[in-house]
Short mmCIF file of N, CA and C in Angstrom, two decimals:
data_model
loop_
_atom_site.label_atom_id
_atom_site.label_comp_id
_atom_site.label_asym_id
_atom_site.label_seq_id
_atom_site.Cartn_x
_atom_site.Cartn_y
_atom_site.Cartn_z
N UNK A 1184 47.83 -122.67 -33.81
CA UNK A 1184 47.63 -123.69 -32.81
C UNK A 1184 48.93 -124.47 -32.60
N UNK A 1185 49.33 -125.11 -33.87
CA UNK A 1185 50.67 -125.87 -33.27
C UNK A 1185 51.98 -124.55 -32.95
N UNK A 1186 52.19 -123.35 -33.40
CA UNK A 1186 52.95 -122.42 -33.18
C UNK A 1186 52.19 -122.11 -31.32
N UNK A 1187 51.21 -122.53 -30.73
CA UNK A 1187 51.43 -122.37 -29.46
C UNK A 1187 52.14 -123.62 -28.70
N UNK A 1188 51.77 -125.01 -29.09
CA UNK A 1188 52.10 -125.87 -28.42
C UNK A 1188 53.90 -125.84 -28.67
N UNK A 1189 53.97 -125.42 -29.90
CA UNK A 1189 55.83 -125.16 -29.72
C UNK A 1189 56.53 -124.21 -28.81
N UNK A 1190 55.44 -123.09 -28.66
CA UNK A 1190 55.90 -122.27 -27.72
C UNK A 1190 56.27 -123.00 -26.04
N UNK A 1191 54.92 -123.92 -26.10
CA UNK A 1191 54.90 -124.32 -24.65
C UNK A 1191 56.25 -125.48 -24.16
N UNK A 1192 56.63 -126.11 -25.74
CA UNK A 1192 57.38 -127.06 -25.38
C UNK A 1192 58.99 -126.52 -25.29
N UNK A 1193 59.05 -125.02 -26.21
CA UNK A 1193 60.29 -124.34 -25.69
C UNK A 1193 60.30 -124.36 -24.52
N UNK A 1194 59.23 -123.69 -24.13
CA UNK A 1194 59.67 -122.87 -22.41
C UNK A 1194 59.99 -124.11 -21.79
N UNK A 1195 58.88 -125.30 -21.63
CA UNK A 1195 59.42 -126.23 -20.70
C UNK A 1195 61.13 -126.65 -20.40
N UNK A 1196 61.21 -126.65 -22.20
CA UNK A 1196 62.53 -127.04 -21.99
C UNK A 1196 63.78 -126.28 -21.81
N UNK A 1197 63.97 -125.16 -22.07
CA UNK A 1197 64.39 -124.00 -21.46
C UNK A 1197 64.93 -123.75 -19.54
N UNK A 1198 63.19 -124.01 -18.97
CA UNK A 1198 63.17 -124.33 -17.89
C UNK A 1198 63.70 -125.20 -17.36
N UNK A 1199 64.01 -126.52 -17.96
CA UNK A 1199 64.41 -127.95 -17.44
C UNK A 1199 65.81 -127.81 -17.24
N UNK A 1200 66.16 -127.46 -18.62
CA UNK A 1200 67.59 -126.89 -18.30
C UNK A 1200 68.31 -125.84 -17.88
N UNK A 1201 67.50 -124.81 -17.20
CA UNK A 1201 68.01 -123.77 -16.80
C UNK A 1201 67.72 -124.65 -15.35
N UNK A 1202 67.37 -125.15 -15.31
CA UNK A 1202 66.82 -126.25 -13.85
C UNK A 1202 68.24 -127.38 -13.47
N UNK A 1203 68.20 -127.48 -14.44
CA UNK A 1203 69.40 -128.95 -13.91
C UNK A 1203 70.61 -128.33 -13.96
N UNK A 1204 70.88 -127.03 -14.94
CA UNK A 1204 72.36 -126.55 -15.03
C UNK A 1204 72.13 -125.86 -13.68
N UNK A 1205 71.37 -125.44 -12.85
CA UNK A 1205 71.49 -124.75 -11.48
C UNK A 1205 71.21 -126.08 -10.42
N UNK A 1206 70.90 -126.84 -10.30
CA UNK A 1206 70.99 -128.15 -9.78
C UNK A 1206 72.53 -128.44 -9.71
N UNK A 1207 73.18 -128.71 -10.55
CA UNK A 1207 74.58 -128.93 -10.79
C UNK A 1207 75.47 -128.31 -9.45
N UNK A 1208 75.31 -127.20 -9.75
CA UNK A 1208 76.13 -125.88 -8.83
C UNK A 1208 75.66 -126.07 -7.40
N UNK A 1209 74.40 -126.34 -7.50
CA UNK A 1209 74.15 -125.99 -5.78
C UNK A 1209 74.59 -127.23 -5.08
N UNK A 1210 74.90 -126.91 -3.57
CA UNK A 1210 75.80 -128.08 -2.86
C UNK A 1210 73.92 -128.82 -2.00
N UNK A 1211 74.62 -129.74 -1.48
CA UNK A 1211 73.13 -130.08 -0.68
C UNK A 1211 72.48 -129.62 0.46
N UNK A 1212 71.55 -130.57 1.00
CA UNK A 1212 71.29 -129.50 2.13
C UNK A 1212 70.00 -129.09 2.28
N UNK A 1213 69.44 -127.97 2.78
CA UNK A 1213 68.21 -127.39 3.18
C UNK A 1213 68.69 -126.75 1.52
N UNK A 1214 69.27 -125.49 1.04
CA UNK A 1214 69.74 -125.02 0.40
C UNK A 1214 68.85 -125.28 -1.29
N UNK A 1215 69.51 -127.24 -1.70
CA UNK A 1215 69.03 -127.77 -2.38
C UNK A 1215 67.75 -128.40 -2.53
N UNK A 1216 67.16 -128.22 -1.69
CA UNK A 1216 65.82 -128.27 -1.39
C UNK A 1216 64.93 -126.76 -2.02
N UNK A 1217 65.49 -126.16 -1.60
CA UNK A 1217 64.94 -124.93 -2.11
C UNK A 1217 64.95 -124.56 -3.42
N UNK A 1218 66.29 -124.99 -3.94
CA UNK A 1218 66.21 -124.81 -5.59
C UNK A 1218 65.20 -125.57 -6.04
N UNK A 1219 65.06 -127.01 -5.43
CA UNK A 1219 64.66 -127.81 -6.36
C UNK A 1219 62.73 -127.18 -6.37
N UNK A 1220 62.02 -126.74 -5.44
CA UNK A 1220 61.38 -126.40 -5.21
C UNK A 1220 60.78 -125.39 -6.12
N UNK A 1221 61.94 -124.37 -5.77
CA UNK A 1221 61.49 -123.16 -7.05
C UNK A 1221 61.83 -123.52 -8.32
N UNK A 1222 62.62 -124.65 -8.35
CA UNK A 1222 62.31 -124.93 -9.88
C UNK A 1222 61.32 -125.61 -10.67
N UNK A 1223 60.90 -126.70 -9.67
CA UNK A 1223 59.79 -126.96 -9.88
C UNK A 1223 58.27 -125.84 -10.22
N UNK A 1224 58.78 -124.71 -9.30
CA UNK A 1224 57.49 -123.97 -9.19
C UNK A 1224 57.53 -123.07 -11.04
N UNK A 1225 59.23 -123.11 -11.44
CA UNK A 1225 59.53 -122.15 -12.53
C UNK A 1225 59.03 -123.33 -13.70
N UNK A 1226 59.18 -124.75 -13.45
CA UNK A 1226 58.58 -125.39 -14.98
C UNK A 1226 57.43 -124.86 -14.74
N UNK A 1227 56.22 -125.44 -13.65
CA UNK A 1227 54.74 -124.99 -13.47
C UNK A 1227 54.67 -124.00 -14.64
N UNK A 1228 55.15 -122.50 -14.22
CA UNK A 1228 55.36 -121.35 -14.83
C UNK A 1228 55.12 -121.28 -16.11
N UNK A 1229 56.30 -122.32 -16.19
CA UNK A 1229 56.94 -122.22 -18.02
C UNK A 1229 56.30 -123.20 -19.16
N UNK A 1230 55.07 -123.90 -18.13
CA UNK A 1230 53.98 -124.83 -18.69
C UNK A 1230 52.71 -123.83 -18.61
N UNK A 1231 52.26 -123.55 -17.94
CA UNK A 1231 51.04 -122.60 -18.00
C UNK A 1231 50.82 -121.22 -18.55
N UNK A 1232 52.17 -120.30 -18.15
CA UNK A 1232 52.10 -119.16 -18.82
C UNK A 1232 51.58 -118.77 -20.88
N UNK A 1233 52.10 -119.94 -21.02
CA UNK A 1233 51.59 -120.09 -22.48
C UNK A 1233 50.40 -120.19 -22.63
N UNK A 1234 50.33 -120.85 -21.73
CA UNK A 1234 48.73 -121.54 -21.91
C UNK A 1234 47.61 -120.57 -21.87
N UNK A 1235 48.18 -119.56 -20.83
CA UNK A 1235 47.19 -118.38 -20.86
C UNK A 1235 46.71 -117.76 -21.91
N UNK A 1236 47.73 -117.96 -23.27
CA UNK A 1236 46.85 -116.89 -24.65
C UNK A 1236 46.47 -117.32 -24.85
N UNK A 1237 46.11 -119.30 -25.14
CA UNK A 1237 45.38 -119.75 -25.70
C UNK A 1237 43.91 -119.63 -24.97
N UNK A 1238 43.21 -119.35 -26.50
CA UNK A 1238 41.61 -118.88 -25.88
C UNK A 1238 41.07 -120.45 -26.50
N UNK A 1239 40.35 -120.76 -25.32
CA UNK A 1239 39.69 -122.21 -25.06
C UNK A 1239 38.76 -122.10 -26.32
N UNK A 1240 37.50 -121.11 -26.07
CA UNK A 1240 36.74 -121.02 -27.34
C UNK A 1240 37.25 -121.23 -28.41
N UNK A 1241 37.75 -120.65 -28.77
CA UNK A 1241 38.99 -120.61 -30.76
C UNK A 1241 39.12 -121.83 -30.76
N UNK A 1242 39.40 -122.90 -29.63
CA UNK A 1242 40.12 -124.05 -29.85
C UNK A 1242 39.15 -125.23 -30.14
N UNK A 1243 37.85 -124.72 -29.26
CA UNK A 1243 37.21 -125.64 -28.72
C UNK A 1243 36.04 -125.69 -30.69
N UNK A 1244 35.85 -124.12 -31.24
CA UNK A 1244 35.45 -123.43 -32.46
C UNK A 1244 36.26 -124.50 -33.08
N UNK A 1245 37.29 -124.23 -33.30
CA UNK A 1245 38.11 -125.12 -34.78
C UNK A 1245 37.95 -126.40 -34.78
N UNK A 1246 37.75 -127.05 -33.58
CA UNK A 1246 37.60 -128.59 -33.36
C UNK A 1246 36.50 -128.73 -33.94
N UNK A 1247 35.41 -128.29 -33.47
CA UNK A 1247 34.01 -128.19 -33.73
C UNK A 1247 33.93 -128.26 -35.50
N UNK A 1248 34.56 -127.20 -36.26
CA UNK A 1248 34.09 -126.82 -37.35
C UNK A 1248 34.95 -128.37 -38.10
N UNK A 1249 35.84 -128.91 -37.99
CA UNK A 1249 36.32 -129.59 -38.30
C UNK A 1249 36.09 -130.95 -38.44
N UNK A 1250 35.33 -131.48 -37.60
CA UNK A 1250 34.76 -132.46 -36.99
C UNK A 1250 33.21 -132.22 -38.10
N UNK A 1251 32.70 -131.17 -38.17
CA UNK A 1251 31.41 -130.77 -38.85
C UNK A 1251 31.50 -130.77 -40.47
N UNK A 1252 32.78 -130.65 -41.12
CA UNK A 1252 33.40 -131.03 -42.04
C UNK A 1252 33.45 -131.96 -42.66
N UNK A 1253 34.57 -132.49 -41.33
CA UNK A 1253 34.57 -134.54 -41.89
C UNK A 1253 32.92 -134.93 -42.11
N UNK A 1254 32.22 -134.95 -41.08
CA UNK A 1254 30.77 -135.48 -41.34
C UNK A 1254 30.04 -135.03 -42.23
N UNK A 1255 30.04 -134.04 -42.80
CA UNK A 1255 29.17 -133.26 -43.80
C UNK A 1255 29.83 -134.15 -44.78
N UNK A 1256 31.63 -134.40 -45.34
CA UNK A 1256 32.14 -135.20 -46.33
C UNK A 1256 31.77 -136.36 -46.52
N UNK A 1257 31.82 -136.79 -45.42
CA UNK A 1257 31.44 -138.20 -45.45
C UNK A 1257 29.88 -138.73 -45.73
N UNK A 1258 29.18 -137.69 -45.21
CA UNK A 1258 27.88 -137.93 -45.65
C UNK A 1258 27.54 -137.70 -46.78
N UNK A 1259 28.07 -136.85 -47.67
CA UNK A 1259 28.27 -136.83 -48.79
C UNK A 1259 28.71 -137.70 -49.97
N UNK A 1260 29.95 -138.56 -49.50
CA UNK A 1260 30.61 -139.72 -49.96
C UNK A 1260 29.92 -140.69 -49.82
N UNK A 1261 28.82 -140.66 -49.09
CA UNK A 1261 27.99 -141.96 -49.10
C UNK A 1261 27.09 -142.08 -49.81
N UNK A 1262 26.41 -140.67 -50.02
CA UNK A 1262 25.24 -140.25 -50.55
C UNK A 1262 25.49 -140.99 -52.46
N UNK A 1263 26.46 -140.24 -52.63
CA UNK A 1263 27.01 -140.78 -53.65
C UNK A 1263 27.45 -142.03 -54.56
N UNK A 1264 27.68 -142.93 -53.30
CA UNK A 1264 28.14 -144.30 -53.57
C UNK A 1264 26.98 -144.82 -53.44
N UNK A 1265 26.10 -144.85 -52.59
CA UNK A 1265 24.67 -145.53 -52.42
C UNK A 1265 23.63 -145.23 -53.89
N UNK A 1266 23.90 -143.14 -54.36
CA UNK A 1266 23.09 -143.60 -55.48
C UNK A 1266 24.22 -144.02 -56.76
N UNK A 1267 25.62 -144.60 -56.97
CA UNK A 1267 25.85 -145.46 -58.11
C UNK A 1267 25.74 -146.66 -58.03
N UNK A 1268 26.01 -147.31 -56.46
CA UNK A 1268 25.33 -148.49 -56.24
C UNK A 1268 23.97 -148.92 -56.86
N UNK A 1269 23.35 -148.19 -56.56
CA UNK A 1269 21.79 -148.72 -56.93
C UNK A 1269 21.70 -148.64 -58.84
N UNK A 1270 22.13 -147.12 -59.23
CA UNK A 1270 22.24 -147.26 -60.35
C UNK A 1270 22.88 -148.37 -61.15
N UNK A 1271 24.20 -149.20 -60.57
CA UNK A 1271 24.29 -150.08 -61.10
C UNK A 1271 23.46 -151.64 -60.77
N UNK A 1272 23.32 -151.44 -59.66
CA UNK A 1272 22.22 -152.51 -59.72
C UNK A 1272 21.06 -152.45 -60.18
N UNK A 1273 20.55 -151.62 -60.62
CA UNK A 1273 19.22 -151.45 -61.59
C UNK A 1273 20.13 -151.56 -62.47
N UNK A 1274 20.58 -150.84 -63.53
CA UNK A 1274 21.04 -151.03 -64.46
C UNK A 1274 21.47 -153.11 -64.64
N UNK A 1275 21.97 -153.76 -64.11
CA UNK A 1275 22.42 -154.79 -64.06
C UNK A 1275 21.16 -156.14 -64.10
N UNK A 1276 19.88 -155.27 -63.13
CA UNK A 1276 18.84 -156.19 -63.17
C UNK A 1276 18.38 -156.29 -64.40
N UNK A 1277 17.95 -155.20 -64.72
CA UNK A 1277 17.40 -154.44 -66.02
C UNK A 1277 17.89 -155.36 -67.60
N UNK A 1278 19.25 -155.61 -67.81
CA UNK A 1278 20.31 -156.16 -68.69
C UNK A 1278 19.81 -157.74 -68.65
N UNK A 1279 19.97 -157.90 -67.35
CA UNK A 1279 19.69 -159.55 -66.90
C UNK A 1279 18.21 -159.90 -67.78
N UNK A 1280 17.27 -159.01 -67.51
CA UNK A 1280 15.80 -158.96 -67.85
C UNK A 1280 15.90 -159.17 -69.55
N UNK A 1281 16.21 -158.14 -69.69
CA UNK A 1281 16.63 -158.10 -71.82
C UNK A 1281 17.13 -158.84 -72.02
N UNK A 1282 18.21 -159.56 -71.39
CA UNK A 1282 18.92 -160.70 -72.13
C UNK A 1282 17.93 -162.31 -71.55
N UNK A 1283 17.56 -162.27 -71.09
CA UNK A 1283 16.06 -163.55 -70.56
C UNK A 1283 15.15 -163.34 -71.92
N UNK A 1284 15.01 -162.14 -72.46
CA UNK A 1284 14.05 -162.07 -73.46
C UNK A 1284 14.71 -161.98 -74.98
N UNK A 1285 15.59 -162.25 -74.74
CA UNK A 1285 16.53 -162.46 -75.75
C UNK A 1285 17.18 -160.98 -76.71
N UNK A 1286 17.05 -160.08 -75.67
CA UNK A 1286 17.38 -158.58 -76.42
C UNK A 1286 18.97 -158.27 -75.53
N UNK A 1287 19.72 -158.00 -76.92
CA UNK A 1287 21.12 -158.11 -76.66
C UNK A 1287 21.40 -156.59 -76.58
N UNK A 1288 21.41 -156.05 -75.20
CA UNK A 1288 21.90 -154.64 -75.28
C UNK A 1288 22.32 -154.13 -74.10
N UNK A 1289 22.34 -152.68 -73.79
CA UNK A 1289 23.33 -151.96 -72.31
C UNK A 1289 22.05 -151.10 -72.10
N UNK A 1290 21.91 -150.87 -70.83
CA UNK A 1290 21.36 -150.18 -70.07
C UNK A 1290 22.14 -149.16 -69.31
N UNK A 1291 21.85 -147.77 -69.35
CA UNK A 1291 22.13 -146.80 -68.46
C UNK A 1291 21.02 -146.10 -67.49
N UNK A 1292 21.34 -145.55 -66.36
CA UNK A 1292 20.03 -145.42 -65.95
C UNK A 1292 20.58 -144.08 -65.59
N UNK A 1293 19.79 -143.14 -65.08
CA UNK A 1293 20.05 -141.76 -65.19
C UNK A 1293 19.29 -141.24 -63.61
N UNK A 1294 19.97 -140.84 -63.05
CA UNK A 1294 19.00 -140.48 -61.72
C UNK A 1294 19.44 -139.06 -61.07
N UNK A 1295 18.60 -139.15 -59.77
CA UNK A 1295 18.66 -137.56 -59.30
C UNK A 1295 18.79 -137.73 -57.88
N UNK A 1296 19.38 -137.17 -57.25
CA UNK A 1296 19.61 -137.31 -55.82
C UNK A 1296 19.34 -135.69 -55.09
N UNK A 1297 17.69 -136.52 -54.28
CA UNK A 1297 17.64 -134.76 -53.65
C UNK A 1297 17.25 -134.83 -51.92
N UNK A 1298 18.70 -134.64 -51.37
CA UNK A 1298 18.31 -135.26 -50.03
C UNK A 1298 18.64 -136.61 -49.55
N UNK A 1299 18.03 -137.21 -49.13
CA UNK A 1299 18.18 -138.79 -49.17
C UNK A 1299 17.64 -139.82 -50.37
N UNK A 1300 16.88 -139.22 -50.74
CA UNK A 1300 15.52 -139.72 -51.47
C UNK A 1300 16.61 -140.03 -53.21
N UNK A 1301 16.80 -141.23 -54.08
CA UNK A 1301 17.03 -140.84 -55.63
C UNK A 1301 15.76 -141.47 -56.29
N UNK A 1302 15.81 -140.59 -57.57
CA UNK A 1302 15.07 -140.41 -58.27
C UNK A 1302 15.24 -140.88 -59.47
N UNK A 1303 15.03 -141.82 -60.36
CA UNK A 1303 14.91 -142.53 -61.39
C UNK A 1303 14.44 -141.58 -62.40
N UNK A 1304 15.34 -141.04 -63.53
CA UNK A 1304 14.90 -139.57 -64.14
C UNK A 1304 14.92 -140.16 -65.39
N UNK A 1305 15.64 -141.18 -65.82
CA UNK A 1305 15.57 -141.83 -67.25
C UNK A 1305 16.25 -142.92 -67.54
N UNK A 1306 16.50 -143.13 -69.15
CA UNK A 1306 17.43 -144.33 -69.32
C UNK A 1306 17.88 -144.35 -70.47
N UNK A 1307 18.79 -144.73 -71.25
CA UNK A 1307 19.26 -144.80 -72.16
C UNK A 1307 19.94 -146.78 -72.73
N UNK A 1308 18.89 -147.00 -73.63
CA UNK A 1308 19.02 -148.41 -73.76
C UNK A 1308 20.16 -148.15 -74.84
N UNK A 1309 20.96 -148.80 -75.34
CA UNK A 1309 22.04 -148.89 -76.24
C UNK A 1309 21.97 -150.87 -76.88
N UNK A 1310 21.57 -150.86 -78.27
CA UNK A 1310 21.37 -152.26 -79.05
C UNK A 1310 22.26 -152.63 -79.55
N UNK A 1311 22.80 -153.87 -79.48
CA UNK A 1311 24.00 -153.67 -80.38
C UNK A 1311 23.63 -154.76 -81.30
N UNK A 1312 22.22 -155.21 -81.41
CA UNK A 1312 21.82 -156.32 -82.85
C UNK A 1312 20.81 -155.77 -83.05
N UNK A 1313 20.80 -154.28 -83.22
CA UNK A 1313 19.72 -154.14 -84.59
C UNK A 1313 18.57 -153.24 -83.40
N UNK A 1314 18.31 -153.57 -82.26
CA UNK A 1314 17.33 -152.79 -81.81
C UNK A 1314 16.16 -152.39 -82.36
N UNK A 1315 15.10 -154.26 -82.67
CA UNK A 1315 14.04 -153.60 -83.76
C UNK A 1315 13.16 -152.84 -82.81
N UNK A 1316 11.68 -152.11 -83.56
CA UNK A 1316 10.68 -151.89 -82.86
C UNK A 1316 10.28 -152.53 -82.15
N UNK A 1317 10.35 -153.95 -82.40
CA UNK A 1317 9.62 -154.48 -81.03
C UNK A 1317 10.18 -155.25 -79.73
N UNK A 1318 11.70 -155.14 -79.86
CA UNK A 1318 12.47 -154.77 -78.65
C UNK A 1318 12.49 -153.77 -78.58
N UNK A 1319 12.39 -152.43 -79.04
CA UNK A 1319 12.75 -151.28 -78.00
C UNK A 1319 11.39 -151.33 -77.50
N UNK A 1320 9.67 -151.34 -77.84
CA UNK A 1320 8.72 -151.75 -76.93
C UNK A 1320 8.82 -152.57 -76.15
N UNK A 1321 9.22 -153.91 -76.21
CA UNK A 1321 9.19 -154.48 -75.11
C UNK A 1321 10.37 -154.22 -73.40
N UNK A 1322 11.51 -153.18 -74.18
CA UNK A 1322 12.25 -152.51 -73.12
C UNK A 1322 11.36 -151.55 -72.65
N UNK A 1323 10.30 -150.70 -72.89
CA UNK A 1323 9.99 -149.32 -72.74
C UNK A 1323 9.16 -150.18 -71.65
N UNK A 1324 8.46 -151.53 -71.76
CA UNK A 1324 7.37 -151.82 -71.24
C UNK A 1324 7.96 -152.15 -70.05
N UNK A 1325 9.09 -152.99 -69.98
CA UNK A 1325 10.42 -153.64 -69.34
C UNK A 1325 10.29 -152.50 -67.89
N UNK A 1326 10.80 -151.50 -68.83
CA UNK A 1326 11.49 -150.15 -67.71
C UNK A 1326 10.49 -149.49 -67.11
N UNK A 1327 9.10 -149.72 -67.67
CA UNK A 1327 8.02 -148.84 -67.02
C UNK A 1327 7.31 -150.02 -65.79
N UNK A 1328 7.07 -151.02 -66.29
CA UNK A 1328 6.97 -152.01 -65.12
C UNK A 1328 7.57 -152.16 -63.89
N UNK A 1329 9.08 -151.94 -64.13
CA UNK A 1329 10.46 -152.52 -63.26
C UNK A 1329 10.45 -151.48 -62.59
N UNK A 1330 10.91 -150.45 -62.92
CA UNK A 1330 11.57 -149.34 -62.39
C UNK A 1330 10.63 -147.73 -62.03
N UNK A 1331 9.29 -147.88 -63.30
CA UNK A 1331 8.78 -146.90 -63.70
C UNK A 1331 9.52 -145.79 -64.45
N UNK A 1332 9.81 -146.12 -64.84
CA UNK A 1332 11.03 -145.03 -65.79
C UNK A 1332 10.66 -144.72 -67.42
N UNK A 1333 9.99 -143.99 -67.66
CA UNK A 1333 9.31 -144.03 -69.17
C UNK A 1333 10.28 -142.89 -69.98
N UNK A 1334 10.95 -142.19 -69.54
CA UNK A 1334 11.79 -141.21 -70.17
C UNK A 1334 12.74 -141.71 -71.19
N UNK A 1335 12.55 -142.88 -72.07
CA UNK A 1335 13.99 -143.98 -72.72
C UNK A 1335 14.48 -143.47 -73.70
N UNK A 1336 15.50 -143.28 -74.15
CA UNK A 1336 16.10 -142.80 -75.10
C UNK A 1336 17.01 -144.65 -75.99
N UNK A 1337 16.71 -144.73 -77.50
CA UNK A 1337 16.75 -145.86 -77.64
C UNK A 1337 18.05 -145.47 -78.62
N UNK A 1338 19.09 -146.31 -78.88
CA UNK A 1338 20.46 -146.06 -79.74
C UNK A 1338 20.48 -146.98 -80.00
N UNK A 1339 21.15 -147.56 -81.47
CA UNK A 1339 21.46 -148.61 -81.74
C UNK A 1339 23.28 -148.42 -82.41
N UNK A 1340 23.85 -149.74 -81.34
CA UNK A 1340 25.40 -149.57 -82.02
C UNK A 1340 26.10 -149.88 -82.86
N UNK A 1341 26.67 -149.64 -83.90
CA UNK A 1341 26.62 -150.21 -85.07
C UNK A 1341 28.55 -150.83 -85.02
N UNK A 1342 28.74 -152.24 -85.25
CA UNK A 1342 29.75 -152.69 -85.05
C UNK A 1342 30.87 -152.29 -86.20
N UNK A 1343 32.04 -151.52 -85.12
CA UNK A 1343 32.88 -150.94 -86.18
C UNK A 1343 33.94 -152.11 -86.81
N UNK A 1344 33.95 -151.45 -88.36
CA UNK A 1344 35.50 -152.18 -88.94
C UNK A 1344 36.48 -152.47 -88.55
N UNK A 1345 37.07 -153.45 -88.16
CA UNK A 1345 38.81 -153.51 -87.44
C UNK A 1345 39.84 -153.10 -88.75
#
């Protein structure tokens, strides 16, 4: 594609100056009228003749597929950001909730994206004071209320030595 439009911008210019260096020479007159004429008619020429290989379809095809590209990407890039968005805002509500009830820990949330639609597939609570039994029940109850999410996987972090 751009190896045609270079073609087209040789010839023009080719023409221009095979145009003005014969401009030069000729005296005036009816004469110069005539050059200027057929030279005009020889850029026309030396603008369109190119133009003829290019096949409109191919051009009109690559635009198309390209354009179908970007949008497929982009719809994609959104798809994406919308479900870590949410994941972190659940995740963030979720934290807010445990720490109101006085349970000191991290929330991950785990999801599925099929289509437009995400899907809340699990969670992974992480304690970092001890995570008794009856905070990780009252998270399980937390996450099944809030979110519906009963799949929890419960860790407790144990604070390392400096």
């Amino acid at each position: 594609m751009i190896a045609a439009f270079q073609h087209v911008i040789l010839c023009v210019t080719t023409a221009a100056i095979f145009m003005a260096a014969l401009m030069a020479f000729v005296p005036g007159g009816a004469i110069r009228e005539i050059v200027r004429l057929a030279g005009g008619l020889m850029l026309i020429l030396a603008l369109v003749t190119p133009l003829r290989n290019l096949r409109i379809t191919e051009i009109v095809r690559s635009i198309s597929d390209a354009q179908e590209f970007s949008t497929e990407q982009v719809e994609q890039e959104a798809e994406e950001w919308n479900q870590t968005y949410i994941t972190q805002q659940i995740e963030q509500y979720i934290s807010q909730k445990a720490e109101a009830m006085g349970i000191n820990c991290t929330v991950t949330i785990f999801t599925e994206q099929n289509g437009e639609e995400i899907t809340l597939t699990g969670a992974e609570i992480a304690y970092s004071s001890g995570g008794s039994e009856s905070e990780q029940r009252k998270m399980e109850e937390l996450m099944k209320d809030e979110c519906g999410i009963t799949n929890i996987q419960h860790k407790v972090q144990h604070a390392e030595n400096g």
